[in-house]
Short mmCIF file of C-alpha atoms in Angstrom, two decimals:
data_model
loop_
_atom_site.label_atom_id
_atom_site.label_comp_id
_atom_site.label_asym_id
_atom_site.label_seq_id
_atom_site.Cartn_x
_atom_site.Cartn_y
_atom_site.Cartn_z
CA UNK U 28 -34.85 -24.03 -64.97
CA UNK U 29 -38.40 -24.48 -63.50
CA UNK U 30 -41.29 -25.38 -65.99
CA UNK U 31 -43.38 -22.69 -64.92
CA UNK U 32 -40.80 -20.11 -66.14
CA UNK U 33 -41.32 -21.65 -69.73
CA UNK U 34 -45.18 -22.17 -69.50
CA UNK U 35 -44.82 -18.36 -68.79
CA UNK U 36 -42.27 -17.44 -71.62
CA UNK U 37 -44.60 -20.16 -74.14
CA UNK U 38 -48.02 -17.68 -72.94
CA UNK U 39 -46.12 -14.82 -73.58
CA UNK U 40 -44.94 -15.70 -76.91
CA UNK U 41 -48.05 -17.04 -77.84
CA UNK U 42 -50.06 -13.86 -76.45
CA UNK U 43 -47.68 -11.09 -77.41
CA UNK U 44 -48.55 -9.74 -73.85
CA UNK U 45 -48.23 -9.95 -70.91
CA UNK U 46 -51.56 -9.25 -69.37
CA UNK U 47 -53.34 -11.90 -71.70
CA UNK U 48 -50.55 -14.26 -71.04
CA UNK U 49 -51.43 -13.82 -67.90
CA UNK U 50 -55.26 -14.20 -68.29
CA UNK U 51 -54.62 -17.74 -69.73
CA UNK U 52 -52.55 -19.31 -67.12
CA UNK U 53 -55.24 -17.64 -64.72
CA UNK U 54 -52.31 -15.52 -62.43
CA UNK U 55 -51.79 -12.04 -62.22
CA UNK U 56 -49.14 -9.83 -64.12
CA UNK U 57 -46.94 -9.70 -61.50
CA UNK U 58 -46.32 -13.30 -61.39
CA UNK U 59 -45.94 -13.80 -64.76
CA UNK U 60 -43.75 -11.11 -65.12
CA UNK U 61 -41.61 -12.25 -62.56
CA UNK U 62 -41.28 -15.62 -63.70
CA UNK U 63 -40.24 -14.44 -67.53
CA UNK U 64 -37.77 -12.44 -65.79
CA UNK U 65 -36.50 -15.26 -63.92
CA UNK U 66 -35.77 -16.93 -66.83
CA UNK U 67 -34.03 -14.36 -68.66
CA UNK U 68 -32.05 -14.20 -65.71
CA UNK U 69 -30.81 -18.04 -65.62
CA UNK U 70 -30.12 -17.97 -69.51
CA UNK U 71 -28.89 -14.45 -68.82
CA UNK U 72 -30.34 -12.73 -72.54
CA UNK U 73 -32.95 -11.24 -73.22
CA UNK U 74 -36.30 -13.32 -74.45
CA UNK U 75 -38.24 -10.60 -75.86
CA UNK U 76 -38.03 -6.69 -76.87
CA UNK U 77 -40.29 -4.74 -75.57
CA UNK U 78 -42.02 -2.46 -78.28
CA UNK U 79 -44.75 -0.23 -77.46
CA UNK U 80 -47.91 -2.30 -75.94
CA UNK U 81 -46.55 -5.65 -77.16
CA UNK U 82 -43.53 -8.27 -76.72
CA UNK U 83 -41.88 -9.58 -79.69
CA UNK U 84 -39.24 -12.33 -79.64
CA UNK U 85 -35.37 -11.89 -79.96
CA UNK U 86 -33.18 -14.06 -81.48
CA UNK U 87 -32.69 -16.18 -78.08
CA UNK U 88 -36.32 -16.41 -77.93
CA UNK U 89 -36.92 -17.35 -81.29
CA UNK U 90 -34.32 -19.99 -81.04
CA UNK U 91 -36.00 -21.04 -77.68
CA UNK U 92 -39.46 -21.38 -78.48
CA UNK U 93 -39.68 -24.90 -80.29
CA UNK U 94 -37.28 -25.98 -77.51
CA UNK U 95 -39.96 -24.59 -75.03
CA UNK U 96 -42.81 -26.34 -76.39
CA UNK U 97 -40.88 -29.99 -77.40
CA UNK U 98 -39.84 -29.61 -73.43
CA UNK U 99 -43.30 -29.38 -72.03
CA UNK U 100 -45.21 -31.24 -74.91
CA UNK U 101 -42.81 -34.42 -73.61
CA UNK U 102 -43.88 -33.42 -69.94
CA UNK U 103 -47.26 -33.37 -70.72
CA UNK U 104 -47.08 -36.85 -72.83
CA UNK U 105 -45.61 -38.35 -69.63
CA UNK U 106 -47.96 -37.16 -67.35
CA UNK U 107 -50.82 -39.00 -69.39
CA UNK U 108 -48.86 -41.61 -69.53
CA UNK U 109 -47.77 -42.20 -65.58
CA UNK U 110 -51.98 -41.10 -65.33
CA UNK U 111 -52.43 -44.07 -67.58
CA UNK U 112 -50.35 -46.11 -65.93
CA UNK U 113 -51.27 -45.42 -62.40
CA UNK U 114 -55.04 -46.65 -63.52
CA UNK U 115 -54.16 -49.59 -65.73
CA UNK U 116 -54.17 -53.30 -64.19
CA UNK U 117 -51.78 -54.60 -66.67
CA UNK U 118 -48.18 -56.84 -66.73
CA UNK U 119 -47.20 -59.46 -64.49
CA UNK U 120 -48.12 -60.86 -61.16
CA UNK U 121 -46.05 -63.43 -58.94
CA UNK U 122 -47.46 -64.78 -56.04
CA UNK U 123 -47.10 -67.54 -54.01
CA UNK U 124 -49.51 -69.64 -52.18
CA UNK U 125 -49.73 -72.81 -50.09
CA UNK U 126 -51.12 -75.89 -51.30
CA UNK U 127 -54.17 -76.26 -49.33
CA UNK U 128 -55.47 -72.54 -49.70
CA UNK U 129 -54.64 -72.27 -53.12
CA UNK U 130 -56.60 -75.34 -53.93
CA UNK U 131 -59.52 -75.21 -51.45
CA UNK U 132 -59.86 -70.89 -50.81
CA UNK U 133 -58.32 -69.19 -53.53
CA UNK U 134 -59.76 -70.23 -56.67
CA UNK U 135 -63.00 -68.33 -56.84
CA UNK U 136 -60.89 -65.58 -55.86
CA UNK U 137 -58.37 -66.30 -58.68
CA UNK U 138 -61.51 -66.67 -60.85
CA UNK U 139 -62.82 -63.10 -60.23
CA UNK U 140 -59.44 -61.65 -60.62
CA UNK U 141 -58.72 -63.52 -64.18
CA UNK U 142 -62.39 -62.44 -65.32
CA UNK U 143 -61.88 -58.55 -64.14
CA UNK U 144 -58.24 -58.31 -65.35
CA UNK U 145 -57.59 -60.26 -68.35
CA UNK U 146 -54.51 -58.51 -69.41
CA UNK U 147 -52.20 -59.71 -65.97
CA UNK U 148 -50.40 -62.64 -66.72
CA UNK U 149 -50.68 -64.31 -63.35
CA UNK U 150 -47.43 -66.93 -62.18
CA UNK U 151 -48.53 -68.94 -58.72
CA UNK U 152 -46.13 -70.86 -57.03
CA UNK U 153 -47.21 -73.73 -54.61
CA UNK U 154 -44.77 -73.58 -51.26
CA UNK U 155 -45.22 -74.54 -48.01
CA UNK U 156 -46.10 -71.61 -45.70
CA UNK U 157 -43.05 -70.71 -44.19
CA UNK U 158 -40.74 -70.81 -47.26
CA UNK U 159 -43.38 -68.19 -48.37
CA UNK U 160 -42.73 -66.05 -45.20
CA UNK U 161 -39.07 -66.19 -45.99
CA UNK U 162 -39.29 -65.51 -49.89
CA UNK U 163 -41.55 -61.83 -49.08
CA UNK U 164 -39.04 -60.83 -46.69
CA UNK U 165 -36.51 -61.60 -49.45
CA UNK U 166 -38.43 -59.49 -52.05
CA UNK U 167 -38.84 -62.98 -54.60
CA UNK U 168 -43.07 -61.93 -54.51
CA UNK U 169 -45.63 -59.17 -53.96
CA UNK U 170 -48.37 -61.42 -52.45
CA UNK U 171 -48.73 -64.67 -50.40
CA UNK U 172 -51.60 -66.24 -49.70
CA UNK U 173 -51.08 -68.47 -46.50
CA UNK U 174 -51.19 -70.07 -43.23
CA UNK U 175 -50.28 -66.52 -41.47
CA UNK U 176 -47.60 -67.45 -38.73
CA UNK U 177 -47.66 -67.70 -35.16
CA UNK U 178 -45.67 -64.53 -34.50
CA UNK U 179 -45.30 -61.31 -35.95
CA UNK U 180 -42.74 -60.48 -38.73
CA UNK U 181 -42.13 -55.98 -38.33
CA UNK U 182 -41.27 -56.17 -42.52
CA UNK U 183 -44.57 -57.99 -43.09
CA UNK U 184 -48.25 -57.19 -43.39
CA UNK U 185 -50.74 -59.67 -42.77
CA UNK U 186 -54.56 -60.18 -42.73
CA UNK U 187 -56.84 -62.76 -41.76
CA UNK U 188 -59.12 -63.94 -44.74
CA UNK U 189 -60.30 -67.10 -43.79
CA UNK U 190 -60.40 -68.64 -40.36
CA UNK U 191 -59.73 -71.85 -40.72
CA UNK U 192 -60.97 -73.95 -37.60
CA UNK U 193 -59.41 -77.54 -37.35
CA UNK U 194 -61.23 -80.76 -36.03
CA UNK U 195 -59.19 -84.31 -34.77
CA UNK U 196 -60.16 -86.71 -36.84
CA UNK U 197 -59.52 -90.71 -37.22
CA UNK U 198 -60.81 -93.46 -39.20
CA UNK U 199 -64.58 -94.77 -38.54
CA UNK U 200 -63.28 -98.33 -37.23
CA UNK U 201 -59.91 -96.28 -35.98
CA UNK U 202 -59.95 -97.47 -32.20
CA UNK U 203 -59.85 -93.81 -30.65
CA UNK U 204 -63.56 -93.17 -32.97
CA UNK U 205 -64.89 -95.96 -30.40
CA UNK U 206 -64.30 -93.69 -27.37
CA UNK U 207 -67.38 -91.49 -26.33
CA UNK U 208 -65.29 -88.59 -24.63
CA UNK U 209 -61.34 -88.25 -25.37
CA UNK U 210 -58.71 -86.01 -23.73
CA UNK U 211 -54.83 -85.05 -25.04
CA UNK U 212 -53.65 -88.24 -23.23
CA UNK U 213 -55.89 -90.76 -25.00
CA UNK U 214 -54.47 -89.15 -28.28
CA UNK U 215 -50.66 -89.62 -27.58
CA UNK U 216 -51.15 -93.48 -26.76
CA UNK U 217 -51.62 -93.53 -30.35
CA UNK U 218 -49.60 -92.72 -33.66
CA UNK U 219 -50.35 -89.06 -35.09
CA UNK U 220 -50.06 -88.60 -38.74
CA UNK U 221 -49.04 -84.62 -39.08
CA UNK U 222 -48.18 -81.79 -40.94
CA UNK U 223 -44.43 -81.62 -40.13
CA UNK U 224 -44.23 -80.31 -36.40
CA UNK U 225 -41.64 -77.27 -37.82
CA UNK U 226 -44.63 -75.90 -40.25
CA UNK U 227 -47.44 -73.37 -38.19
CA UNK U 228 -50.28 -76.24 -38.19
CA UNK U 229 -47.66 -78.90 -36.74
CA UNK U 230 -46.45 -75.92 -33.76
CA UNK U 231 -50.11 -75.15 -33.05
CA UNK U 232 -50.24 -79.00 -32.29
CA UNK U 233 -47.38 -79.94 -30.76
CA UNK U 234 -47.85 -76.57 -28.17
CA UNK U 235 -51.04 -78.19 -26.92
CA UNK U 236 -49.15 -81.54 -25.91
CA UNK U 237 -46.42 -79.70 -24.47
CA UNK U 238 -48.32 -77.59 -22.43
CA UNK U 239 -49.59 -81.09 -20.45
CA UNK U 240 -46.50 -82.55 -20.87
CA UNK U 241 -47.29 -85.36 -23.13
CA UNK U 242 -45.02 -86.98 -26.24
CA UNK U 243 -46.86 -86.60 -29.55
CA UNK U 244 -46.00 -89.46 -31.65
CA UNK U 245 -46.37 -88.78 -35.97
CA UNK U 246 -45.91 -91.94 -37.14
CA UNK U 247 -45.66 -90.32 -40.53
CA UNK U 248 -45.07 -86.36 -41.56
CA UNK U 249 -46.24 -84.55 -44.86
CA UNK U 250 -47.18 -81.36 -45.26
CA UNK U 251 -49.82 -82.02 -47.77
CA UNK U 252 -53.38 -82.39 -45.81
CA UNK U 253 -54.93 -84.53 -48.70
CA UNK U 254 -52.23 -86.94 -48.47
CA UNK U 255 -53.11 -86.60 -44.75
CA UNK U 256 -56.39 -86.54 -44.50
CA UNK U 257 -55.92 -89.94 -46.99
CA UNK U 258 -53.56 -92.09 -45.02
CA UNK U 259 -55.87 -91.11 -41.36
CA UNK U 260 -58.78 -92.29 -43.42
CA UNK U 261 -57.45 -95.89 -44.03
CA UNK U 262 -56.62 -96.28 -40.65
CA UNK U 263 -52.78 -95.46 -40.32
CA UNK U 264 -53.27 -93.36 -37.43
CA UNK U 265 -55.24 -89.92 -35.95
CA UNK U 266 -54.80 -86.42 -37.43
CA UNK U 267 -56.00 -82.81 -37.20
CA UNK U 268 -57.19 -81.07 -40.30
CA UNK U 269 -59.43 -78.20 -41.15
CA UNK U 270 -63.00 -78.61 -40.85
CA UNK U 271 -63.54 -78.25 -44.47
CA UNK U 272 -61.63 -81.39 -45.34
CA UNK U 273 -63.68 -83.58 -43.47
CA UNK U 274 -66.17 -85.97 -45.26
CA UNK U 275 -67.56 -89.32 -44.69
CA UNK U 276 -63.92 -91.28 -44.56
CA UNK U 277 -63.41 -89.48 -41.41
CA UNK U 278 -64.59 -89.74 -37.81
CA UNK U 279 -64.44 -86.18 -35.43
CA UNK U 280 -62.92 -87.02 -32.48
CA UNK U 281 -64.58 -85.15 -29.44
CA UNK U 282 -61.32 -84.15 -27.58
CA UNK U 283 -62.73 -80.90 -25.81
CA UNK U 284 -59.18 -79.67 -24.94
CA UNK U 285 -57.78 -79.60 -28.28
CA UNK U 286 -58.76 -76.76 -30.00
CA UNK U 287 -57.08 -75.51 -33.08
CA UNK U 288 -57.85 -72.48 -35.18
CA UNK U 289 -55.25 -71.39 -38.10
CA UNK U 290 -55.69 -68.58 -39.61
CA UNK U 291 -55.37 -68.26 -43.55
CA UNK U 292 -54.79 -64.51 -44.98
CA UNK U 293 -52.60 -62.56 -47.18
CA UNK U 294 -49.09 -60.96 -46.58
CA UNK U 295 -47.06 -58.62 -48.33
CA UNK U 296 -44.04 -56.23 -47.92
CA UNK U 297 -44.44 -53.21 -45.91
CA UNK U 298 -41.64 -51.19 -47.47
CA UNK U 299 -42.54 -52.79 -51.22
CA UNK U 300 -45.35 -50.56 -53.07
CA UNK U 301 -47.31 -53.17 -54.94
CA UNK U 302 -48.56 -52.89 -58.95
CA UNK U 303 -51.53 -52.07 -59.70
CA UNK U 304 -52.23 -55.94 -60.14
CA UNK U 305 -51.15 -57.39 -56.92
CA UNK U 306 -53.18 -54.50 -54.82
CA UNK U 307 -56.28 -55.46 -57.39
CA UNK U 308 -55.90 -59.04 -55.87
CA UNK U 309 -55.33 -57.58 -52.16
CA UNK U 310 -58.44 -55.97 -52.58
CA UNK U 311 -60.88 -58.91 -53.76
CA UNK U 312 -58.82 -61.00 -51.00
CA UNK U 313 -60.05 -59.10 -48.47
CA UNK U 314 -63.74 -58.46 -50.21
CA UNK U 315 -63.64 -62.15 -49.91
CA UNK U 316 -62.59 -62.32 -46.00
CA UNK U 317 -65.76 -59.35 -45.35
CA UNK U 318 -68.27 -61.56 -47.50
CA UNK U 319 -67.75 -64.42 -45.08
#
């Protein structure tokens, strides 16, 4: 039974004609007429008498008409609702995020989103970068916000939002910061202290050394930078970390031939349509990646 037959058989009984039935659902007679017959056809009785000029209800249609309008009073309710719905940044949003964006990028991002959409109930959870890869695929969140990888993943969509340029850095008295010009070779007489070499920012690093054939030696591995970025600054060895990170406990290291940009962005399912609140955040994500 299609809804326009009973928007047509509501007109009608409403009207008591066809012609101003016909009038208020703005089509012609014809149409109308054909769908009323339509209908009569699938229920096969008779919906109305026809008496002179106008159309009175039978039994059947008497007995049909509070049916008719319940059926598309509900449609109607629904549609406002979906409408409402489909506008509405509302519920829950899971995301994950690495440690060093969500600390050091995200949070004036987070801070517009909580202040524009009060009523999501946000859940962040801090994992390295490439458990994040493998939790989208899986479906566990709609957004990560993250070191993007070093090759492309076909179920994944990912955008650069902040490049994220990386320096080598050692300790002022660190005996590498007492060298005016440094190459990869000076660096690997020394003890590293890396992100784990399996993470993107420990590849990008340990693909410069093995493209000149040189043995990188971490002395230690984390994949926290602050904890990095602390232990090069006393002295326990050199280190590469982003740009940003780098204050007055830290020497740059001019080593020309070691240059290494990660990129930071967003990625989310391609086959997974996201709520209303996790393309709300995709949105201001990349608002922040076009303000740069």
């Amino acid at each position: 039974m299609e809804l326009q037959w009973l928007k047509a058989f509501l007109a009608v009984a409403e009207q008591g004609s066809v012609s101003e039935a016909a009038e208020t659902l703005h089509l012609t007679q014809p149409a109308v007429s054909k769908r009323l017959a339509a209908l009569e056809q699938q229920l096969d009785t008779a919906l109305f008498d026809r008496i002179g000029r106008r159309l009175q209800l039978t039994d059947a249609g008497r007995a049909l008409l509070p049916r008719a309008r319940h059926i598309l009073n509900e449609i109607s309710d629904a549609e406002r609702e979906l409408h409402a719905l489909g506008s509405a940044v509302t519920g829950s949003l899971r995301i994950a995020t690495s440690h060093h964006v969500g600390l050091h990028h995200l949070p004036p991002v987070l801070k517009e989103f909580s202040s524009r959409y009060p009523d999501v109930a946000l859940d962040i959870d801090f994992v390295d970068s490439e458990q994040a890869y493998e939790a989208l695929v899986a479906g566990e969140y709609e957004l990560a916000v993250v070191t993007l990888a070093l090759k492309d993943y076909p179920a994944l969509d990912a955008r650069v939002i902040w490049p994220d340029p990386c320096v080598v850095v050692a300790a002022p008295d660190h005996p590498l910061a007492q060298m005016p010009a440094l190459d990869l070779p000076d660096l690997a007489r020394y003890p590293a202290i890396l992100p784990d070499l399996n993470t993107y920012t420990g590849r990008l690093i340990k693909r410069e050394f093995d493209r000149r054939g040189l043995k990188l030696t971490a002395k230690l591995a984390t994949n926290f930078l602050e904890t990095i970025k602390m232990m090069a600054g006393v002295g326990l060895g050199w280190s590469v970390l982003p740009r940003t990170l780098v204050d007055d406990s830290l020497a740059v290291l001019p080593v020309e031939k070691l240059n290494i940009l990660r990129n930071l962005g967003v990625i989310s399912h391609r086959a997974r349509t996201l709520s209303n609140a996790a393309a709300a955040l995709q949105q201001l994500l990349i608002a922040a990646a076009t303000d740069q």
